[in-house]
PDB file of N, CA and C and ligand atoms in Angstrom:
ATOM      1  N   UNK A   5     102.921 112.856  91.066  1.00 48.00           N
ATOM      2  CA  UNK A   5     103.559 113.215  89.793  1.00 48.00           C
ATOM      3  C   UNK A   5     104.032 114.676  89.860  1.00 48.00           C
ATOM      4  N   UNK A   6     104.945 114.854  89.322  1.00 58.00           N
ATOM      5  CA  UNK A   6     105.518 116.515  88.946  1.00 58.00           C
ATOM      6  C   UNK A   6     104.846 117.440  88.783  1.00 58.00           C
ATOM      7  N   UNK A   7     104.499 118.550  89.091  1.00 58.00           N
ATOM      8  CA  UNK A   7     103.822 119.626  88.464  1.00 58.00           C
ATOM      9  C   UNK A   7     102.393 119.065  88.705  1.00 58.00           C
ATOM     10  N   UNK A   8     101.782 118.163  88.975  1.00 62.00           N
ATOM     11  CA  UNK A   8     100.509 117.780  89.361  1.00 62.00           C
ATOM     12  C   UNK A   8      99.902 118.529  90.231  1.00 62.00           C
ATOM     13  N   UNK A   9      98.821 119.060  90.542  1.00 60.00           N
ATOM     14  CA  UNK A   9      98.193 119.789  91.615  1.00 60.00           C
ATOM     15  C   UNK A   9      96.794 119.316  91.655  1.00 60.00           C
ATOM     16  N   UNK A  10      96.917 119.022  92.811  1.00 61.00           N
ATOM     17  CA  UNK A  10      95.746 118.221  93.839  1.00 61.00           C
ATOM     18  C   UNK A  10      95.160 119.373  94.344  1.00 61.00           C
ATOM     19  N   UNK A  11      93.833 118.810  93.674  1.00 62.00           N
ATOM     20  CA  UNK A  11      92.590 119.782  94.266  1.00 62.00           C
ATOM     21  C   UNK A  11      91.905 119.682  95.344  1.00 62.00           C
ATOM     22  N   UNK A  12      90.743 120.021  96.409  1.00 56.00           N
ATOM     23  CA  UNK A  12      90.603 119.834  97.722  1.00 56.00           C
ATOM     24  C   UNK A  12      88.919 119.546  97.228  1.00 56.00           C
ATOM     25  N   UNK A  13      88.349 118.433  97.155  1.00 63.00           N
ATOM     26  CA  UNK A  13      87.315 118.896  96.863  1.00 63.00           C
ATOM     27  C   UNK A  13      86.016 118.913  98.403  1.00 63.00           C
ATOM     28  N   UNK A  14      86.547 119.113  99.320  1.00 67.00           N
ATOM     29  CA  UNK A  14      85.686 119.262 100.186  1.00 67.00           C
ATOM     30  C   UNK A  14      85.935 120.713 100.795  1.00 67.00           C
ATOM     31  N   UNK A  15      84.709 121.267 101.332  1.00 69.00           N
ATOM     32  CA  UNK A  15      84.823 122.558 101.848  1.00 69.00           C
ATOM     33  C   UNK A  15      85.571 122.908 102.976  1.00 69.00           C
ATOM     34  N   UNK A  16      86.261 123.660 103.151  1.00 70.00           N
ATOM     35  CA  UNK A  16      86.648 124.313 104.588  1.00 70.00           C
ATOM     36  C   UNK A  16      85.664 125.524 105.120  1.00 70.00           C
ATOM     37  N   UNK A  17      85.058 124.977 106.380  1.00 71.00           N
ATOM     38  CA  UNK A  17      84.105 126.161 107.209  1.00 71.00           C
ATOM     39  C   UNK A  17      85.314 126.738 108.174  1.00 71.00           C
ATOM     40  N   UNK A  18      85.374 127.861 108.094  1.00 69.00           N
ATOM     41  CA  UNK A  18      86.108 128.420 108.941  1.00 69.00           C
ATOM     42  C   UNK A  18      85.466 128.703 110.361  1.00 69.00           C
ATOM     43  N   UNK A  19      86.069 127.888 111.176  1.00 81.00           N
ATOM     44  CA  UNK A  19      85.812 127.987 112.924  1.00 81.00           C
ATOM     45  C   UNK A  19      85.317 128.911 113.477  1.00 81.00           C
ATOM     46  N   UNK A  20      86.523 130.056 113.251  1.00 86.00           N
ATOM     47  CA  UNK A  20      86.565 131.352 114.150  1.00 86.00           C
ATOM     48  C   UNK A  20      85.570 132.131 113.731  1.00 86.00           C
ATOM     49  N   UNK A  21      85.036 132.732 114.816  1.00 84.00           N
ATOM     50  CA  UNK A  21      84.020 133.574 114.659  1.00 84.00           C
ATOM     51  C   UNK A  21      84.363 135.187 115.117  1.00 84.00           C
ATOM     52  N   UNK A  22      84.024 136.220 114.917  1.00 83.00           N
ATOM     53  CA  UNK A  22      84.323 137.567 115.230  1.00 83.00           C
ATOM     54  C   UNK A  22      83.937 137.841 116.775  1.00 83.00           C
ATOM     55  N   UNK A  23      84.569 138.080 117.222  1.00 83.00           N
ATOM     56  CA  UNK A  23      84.314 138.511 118.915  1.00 83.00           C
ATOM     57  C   UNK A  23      83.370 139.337 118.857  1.00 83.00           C
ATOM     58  N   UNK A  24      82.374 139.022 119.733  1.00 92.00           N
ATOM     59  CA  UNK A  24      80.706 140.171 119.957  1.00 92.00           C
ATOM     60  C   UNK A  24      81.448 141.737 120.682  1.00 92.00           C
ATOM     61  N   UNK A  25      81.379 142.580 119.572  1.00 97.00           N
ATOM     62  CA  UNK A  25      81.355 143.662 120.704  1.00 97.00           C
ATOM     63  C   UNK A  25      80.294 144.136 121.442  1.00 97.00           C
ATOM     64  N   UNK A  26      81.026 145.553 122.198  1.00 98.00           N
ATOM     65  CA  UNK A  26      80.130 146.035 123.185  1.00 98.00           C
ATOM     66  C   UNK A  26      79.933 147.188 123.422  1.00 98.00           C
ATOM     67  N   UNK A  27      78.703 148.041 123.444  1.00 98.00           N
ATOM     68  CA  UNK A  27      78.853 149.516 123.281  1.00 98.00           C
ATOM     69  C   UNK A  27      78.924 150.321 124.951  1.00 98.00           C
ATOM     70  N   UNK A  28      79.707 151.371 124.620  1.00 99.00           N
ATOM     71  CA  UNK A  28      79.387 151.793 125.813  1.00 99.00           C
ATOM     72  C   UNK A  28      78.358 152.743 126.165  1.00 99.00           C
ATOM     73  N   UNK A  29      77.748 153.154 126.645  1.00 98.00           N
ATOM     74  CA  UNK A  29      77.073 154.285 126.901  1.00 98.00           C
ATOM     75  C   UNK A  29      77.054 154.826 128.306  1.00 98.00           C
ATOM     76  N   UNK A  30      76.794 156.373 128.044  1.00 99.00           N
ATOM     77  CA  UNK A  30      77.009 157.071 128.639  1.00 99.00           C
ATOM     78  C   UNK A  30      75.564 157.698 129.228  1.00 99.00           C
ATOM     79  N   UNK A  31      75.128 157.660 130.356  1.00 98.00           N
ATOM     80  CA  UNK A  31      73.891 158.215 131.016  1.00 98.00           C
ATOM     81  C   UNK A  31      73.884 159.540 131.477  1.00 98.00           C
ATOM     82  N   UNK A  32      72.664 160.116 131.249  1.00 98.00           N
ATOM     83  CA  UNK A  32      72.653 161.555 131.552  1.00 98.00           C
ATOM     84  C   UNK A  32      71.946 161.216 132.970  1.00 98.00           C
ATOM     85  N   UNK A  33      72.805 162.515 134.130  1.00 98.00           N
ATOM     86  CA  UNK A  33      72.294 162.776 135.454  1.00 98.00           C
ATOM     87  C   UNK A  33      72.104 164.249 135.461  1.00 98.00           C
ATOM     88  N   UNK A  34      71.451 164.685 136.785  1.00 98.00           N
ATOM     89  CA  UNK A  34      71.164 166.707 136.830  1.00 98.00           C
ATOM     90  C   UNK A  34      72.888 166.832 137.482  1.00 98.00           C
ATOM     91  N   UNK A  35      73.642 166.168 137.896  1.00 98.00           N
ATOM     92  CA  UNK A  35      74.716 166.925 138.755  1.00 98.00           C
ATOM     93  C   UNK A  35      75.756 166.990 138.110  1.00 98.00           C
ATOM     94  N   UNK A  36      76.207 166.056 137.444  1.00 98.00           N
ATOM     95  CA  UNK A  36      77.765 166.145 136.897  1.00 98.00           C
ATOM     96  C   UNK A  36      77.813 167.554 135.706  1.00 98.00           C
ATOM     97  N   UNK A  37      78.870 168.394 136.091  1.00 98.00           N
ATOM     98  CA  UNK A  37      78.829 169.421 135.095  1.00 98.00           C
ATOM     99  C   UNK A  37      79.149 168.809 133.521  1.00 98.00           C
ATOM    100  N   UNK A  38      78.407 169.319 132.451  1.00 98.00           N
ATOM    101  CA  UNK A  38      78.944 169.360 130.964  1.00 98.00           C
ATOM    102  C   UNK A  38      80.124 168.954 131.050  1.00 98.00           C
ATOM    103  N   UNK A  39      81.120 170.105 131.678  1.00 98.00           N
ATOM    104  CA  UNK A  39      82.387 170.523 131.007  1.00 98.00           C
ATOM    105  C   UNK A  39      83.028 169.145 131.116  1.00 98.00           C
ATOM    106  N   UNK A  40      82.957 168.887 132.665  1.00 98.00           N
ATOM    107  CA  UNK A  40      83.476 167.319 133.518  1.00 98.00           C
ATOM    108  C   UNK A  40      83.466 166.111 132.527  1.00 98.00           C
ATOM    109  N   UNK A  41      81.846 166.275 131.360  1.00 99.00           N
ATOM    110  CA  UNK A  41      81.541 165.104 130.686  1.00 99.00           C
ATOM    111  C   UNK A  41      81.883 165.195 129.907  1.00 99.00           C
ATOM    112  N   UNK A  42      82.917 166.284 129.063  1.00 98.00           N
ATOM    113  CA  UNK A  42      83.366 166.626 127.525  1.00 98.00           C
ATOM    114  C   UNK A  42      85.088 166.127 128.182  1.00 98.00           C
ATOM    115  N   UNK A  43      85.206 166.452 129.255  1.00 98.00           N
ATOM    116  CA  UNK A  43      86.929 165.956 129.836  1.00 98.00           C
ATOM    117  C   UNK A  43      87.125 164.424 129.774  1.00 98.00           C
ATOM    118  N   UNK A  44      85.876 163.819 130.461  1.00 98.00           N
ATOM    119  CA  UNK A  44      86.002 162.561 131.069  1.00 98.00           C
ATOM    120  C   UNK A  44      86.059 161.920 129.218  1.00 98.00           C
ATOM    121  N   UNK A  45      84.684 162.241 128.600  1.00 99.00           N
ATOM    122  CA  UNK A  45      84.651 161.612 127.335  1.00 99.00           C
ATOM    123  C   UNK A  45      86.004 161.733 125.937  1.00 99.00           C
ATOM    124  N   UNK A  46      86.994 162.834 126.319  1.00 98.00           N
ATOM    125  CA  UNK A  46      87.912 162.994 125.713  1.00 98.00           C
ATOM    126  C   UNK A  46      89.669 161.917 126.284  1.00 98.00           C
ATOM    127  N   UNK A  47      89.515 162.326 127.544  1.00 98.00           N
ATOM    128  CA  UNK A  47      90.754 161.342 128.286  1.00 98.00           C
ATOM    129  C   UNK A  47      90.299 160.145 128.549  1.00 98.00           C
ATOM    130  N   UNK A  48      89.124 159.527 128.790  1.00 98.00           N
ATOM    131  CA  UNK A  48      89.146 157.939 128.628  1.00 98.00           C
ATOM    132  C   UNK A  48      88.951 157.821 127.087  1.00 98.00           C
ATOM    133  N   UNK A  49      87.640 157.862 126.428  1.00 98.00           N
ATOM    134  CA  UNK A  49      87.353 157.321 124.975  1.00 98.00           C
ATOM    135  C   UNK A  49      87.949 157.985 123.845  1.00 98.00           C
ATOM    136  N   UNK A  50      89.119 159.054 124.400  1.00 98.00           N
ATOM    137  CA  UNK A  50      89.651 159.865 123.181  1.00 98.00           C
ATOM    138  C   UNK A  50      88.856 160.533 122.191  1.00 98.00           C
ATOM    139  N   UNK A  51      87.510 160.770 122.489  1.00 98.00           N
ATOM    140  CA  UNK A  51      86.934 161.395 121.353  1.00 98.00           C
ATOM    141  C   UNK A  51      87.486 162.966 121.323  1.00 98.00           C
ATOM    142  N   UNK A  52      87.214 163.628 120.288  1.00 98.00           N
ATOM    143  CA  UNK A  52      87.979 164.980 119.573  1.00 98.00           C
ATOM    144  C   UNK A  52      86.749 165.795 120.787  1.00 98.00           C
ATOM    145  N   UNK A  53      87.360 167.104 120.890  1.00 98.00           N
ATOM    146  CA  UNK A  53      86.511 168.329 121.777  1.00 98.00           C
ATOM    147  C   UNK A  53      84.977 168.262 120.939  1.00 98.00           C
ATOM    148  N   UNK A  54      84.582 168.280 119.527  1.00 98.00           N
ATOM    149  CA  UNK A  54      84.055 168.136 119.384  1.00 98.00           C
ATOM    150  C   UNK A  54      82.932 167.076 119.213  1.00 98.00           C
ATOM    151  N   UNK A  55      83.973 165.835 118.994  1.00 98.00           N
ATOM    152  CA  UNK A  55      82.635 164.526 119.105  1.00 98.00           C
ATOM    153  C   UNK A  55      82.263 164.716 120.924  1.00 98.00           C
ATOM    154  N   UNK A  56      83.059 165.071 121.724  1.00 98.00           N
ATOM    155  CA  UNK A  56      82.678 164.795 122.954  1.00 98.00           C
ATOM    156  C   UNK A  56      81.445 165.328 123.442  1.00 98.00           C
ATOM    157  N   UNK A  57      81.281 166.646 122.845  1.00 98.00           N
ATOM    158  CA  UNK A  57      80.312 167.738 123.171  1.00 98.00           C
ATOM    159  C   UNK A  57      79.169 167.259 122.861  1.00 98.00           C
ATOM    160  N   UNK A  58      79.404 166.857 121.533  1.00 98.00           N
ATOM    161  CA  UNK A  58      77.532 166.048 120.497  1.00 98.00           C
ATOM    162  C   UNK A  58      77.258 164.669 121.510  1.00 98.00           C
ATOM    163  N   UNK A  59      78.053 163.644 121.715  1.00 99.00           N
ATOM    164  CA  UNK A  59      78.126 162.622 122.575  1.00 99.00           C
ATOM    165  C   UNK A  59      77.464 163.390 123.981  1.00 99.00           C
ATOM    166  N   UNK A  60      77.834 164.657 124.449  1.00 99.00           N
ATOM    167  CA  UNK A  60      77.477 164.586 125.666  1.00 99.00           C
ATOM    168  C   UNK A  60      76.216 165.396 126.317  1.00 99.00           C
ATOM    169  N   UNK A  61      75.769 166.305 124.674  1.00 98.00           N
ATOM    170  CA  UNK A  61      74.889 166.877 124.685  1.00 98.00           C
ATOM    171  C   UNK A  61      73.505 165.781 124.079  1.00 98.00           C
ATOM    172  N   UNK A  62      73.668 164.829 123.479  1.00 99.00           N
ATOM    173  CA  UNK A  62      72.931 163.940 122.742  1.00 99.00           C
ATOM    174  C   UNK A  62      72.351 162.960 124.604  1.00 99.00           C
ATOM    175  N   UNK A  63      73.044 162.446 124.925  1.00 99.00           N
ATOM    176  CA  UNK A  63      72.598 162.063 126.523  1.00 99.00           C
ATOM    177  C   UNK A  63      71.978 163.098 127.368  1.00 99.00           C
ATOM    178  N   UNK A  64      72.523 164.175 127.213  1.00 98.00           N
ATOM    179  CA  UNK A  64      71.930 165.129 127.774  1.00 98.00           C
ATOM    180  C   UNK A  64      70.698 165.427 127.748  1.00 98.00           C
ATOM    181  N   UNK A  65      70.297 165.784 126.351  1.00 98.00           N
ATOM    182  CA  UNK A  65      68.932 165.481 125.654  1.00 98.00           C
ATOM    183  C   UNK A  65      68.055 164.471 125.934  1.00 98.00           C
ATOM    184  N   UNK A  66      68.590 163.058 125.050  1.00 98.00           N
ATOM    185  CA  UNK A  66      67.889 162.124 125.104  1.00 98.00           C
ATOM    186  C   UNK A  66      67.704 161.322 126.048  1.00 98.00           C
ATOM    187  N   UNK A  67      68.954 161.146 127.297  1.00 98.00           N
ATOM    188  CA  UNK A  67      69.081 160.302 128.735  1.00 98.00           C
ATOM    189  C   UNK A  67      70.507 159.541 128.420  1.00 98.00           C
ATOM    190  N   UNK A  68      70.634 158.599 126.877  1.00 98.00           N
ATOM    191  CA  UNK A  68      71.809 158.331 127.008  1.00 98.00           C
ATOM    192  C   UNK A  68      72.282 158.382 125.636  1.00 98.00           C
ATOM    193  N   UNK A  69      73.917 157.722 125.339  1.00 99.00           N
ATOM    194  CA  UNK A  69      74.408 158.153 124.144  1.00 99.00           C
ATOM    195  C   UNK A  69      74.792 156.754 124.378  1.00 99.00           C
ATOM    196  N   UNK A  70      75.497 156.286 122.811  1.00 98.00           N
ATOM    197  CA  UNK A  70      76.331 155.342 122.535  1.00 98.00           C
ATOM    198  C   UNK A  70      77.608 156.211 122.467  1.00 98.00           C
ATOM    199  N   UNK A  71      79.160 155.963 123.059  1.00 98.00           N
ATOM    200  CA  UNK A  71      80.110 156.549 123.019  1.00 98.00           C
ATOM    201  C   UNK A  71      80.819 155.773 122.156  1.00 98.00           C
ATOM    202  N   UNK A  72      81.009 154.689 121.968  1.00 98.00           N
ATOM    203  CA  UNK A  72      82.074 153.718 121.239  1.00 98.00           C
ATOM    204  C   UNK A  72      81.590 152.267 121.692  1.00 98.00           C
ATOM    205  N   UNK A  73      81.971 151.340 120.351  1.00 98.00           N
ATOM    206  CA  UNK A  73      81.883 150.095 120.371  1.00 98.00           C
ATOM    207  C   UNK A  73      83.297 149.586 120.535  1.00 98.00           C
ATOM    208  N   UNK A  74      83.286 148.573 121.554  1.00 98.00           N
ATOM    209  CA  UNK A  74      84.781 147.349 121.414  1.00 98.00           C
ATOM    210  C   UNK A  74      84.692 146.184 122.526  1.00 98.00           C
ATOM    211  N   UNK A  75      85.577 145.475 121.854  1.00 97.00           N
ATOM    212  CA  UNK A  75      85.482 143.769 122.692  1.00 97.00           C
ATOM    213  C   UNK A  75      84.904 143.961 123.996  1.00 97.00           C
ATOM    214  N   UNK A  76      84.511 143.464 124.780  1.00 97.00           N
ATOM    215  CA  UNK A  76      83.978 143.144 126.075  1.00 97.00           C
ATOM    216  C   UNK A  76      84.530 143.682 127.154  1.00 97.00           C
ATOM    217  N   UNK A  77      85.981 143.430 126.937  1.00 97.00           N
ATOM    218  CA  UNK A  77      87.014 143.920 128.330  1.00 97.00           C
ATOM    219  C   UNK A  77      87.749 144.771 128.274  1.00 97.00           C
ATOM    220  N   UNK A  78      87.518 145.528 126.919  1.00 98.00           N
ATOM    221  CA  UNK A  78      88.124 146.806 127.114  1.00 98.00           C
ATOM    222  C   UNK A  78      86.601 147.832 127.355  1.00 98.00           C
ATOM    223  N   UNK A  79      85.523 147.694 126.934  1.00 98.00           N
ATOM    224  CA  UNK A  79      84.458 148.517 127.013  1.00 98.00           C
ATOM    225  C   UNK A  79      84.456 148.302 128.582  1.00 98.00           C
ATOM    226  N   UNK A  80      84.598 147.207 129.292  1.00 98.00           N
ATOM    227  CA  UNK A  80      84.296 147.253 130.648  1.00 98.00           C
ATOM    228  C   UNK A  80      85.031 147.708 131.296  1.00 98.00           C
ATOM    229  N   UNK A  81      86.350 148.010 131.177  1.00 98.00           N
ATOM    230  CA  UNK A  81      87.697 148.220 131.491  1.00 98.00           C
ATOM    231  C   UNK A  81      87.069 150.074 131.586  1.00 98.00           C
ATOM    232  N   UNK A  82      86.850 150.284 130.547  1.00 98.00           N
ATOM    233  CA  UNK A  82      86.417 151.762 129.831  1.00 98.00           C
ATOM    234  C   UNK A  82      85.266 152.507 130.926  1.00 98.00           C
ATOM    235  N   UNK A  83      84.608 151.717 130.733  1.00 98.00           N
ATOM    236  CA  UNK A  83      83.014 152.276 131.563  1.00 98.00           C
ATOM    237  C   UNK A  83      83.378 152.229 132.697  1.00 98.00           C
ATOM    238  N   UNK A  84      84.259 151.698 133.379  1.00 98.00           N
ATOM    239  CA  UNK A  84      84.456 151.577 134.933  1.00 98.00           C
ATOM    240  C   UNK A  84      85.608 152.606 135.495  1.00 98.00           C
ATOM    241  N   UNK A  85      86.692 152.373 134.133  1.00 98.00           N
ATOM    242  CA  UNK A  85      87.693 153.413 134.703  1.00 98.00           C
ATOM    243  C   UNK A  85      87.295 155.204 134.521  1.00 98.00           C
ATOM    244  N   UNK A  86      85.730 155.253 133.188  1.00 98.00           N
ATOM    245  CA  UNK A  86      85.183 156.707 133.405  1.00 98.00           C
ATOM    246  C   UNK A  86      84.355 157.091 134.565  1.00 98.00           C
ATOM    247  N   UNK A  87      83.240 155.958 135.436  1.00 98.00           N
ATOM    248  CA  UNK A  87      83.013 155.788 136.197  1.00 98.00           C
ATOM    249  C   UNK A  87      83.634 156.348 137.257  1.00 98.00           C
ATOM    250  N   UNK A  88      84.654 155.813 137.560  1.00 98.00           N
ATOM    251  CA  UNK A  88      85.566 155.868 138.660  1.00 98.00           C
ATOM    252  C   UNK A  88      86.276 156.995 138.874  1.00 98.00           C
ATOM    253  N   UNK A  89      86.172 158.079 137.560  1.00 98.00           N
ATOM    254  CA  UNK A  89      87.532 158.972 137.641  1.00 98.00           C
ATOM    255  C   UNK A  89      86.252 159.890 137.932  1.00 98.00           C
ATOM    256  N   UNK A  90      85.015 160.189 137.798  1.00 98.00           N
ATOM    257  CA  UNK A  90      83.677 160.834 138.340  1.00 98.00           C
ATOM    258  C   UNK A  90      83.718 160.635 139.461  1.00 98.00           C
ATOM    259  N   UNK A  91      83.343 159.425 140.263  1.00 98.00           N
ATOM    260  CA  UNK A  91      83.300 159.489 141.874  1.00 98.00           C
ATOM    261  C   UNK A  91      84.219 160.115 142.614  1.00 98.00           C
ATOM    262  N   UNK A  92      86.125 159.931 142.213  1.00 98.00           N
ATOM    263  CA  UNK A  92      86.744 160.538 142.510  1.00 98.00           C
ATOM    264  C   UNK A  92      86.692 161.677 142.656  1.00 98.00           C
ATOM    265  N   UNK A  93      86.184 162.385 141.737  1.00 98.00           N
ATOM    266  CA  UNK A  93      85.692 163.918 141.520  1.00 98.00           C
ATOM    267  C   UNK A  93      84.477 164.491 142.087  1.00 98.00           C
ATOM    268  N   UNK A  94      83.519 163.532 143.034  1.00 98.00           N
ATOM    269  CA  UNK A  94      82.289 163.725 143.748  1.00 98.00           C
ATOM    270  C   UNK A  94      80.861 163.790 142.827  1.00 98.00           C
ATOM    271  N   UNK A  95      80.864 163.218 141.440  1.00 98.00           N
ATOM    272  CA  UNK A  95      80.258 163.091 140.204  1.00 98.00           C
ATOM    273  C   UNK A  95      79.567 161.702 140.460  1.00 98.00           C
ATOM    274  N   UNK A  96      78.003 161.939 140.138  1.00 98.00           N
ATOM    275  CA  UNK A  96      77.347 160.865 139.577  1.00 98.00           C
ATOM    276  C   UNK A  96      77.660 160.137 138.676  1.00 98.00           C
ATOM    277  N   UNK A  97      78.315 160.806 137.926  1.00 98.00           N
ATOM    278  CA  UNK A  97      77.925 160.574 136.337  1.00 98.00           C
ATOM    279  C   UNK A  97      78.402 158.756 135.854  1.00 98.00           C
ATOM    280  N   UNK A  98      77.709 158.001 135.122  1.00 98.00           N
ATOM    281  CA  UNK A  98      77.862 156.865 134.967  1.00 98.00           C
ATOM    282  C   UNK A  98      77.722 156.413 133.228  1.00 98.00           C
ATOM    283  N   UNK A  99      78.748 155.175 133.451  1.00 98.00           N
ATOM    284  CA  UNK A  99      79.036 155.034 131.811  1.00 98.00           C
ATOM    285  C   UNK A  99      78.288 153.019 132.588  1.00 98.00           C
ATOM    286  N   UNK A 100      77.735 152.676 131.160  1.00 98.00           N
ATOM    287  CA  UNK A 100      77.137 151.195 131.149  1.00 98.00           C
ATOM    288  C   UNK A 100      77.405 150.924 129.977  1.00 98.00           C
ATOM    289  N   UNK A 101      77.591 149.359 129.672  1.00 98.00           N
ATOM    290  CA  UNK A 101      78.340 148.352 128.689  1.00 98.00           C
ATOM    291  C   UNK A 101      76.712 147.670 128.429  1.00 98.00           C
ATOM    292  N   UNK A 102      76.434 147.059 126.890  1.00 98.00           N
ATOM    293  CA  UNK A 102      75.809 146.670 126.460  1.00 98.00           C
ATOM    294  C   UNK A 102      75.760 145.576 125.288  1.00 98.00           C
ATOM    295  N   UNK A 103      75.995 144.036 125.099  1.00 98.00           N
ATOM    296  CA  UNK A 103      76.366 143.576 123.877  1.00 98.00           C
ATOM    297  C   UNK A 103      75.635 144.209 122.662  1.00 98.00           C
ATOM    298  N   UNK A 104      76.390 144.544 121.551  1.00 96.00           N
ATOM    299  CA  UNK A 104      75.876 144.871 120.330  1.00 96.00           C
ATOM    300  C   UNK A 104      74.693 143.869 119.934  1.00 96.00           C
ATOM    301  N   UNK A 105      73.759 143.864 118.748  1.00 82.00           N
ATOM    302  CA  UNK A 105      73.046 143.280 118.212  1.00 82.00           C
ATOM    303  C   UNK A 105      73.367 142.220 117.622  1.00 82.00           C
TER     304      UNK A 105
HETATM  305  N1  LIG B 266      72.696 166.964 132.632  1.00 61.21           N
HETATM  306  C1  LIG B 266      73.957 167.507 133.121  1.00 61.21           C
HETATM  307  C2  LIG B 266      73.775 168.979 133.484  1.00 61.21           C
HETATM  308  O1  LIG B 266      72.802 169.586 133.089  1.00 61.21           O
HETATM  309  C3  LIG B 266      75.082 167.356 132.088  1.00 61.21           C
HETATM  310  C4  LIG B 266      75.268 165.938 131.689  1.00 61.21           C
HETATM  311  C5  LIG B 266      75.248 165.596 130.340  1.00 61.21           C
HETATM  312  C6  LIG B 266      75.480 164.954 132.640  1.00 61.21           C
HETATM  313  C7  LIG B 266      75.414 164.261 129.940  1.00 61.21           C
HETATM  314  C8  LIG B 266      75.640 163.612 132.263  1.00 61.21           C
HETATM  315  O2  LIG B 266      75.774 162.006 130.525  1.00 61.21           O
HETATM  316  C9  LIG B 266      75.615 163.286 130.905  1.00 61.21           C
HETATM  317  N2  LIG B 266      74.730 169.528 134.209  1.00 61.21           N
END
């Protein structure tokens, strides 16, 4: 009929679920200089001069930091390409991926 509107009376569960992120963190070693870990943490994870410093003094301190949360394959993408740009440079220093809670 015209102008009639049909109601739905059964529920819709929506499927999709939110992709698990993943944090990265960043491990404190005795060799890699500060400065190296305020560079590396600014040109891969973009953090500001200053989040980098608290991020890199907080590992420093405690052993490690959380640097940033995101999907799976960019955190891994992330931790490997900060990784990597350290060895290049003769640096211990190491970033590890972790699923969130
Ligand atoms: N502990 C290093 C030093 O004293 C600095 C450092 C900080 C290294 C944080 C790694 O994740 C790190 N030179």
């Amino acid at each position: 009929m015209a102008g009639t509107t049909v109601e739905r009376k059964t529920s819709v569960t929506p499927k999709v679920e939110r992709p698990k992120l993943y944090k990265v963190l960043l491990l404190n070693d005795d060799y890699t200089p500060r400065e190296f870990v305020v560079l590396v943490l600014h040109a891969v994870f973009r953090l500001s001069g200053s989040q980098a410093s608290t991020v890199m003094m907080t590992a420093h301190q405690k052993g490690s930091c959380v640097v940033s949360v995101y999907p799976r394959d960019v955190a891994e993408t992330k931790a490997a390409e900060a990784t990597d740009l350290a060895k290049q440079n003769g640096y211990p220093l190491l970033f590890a991926t972790e699923p969130e809670e």
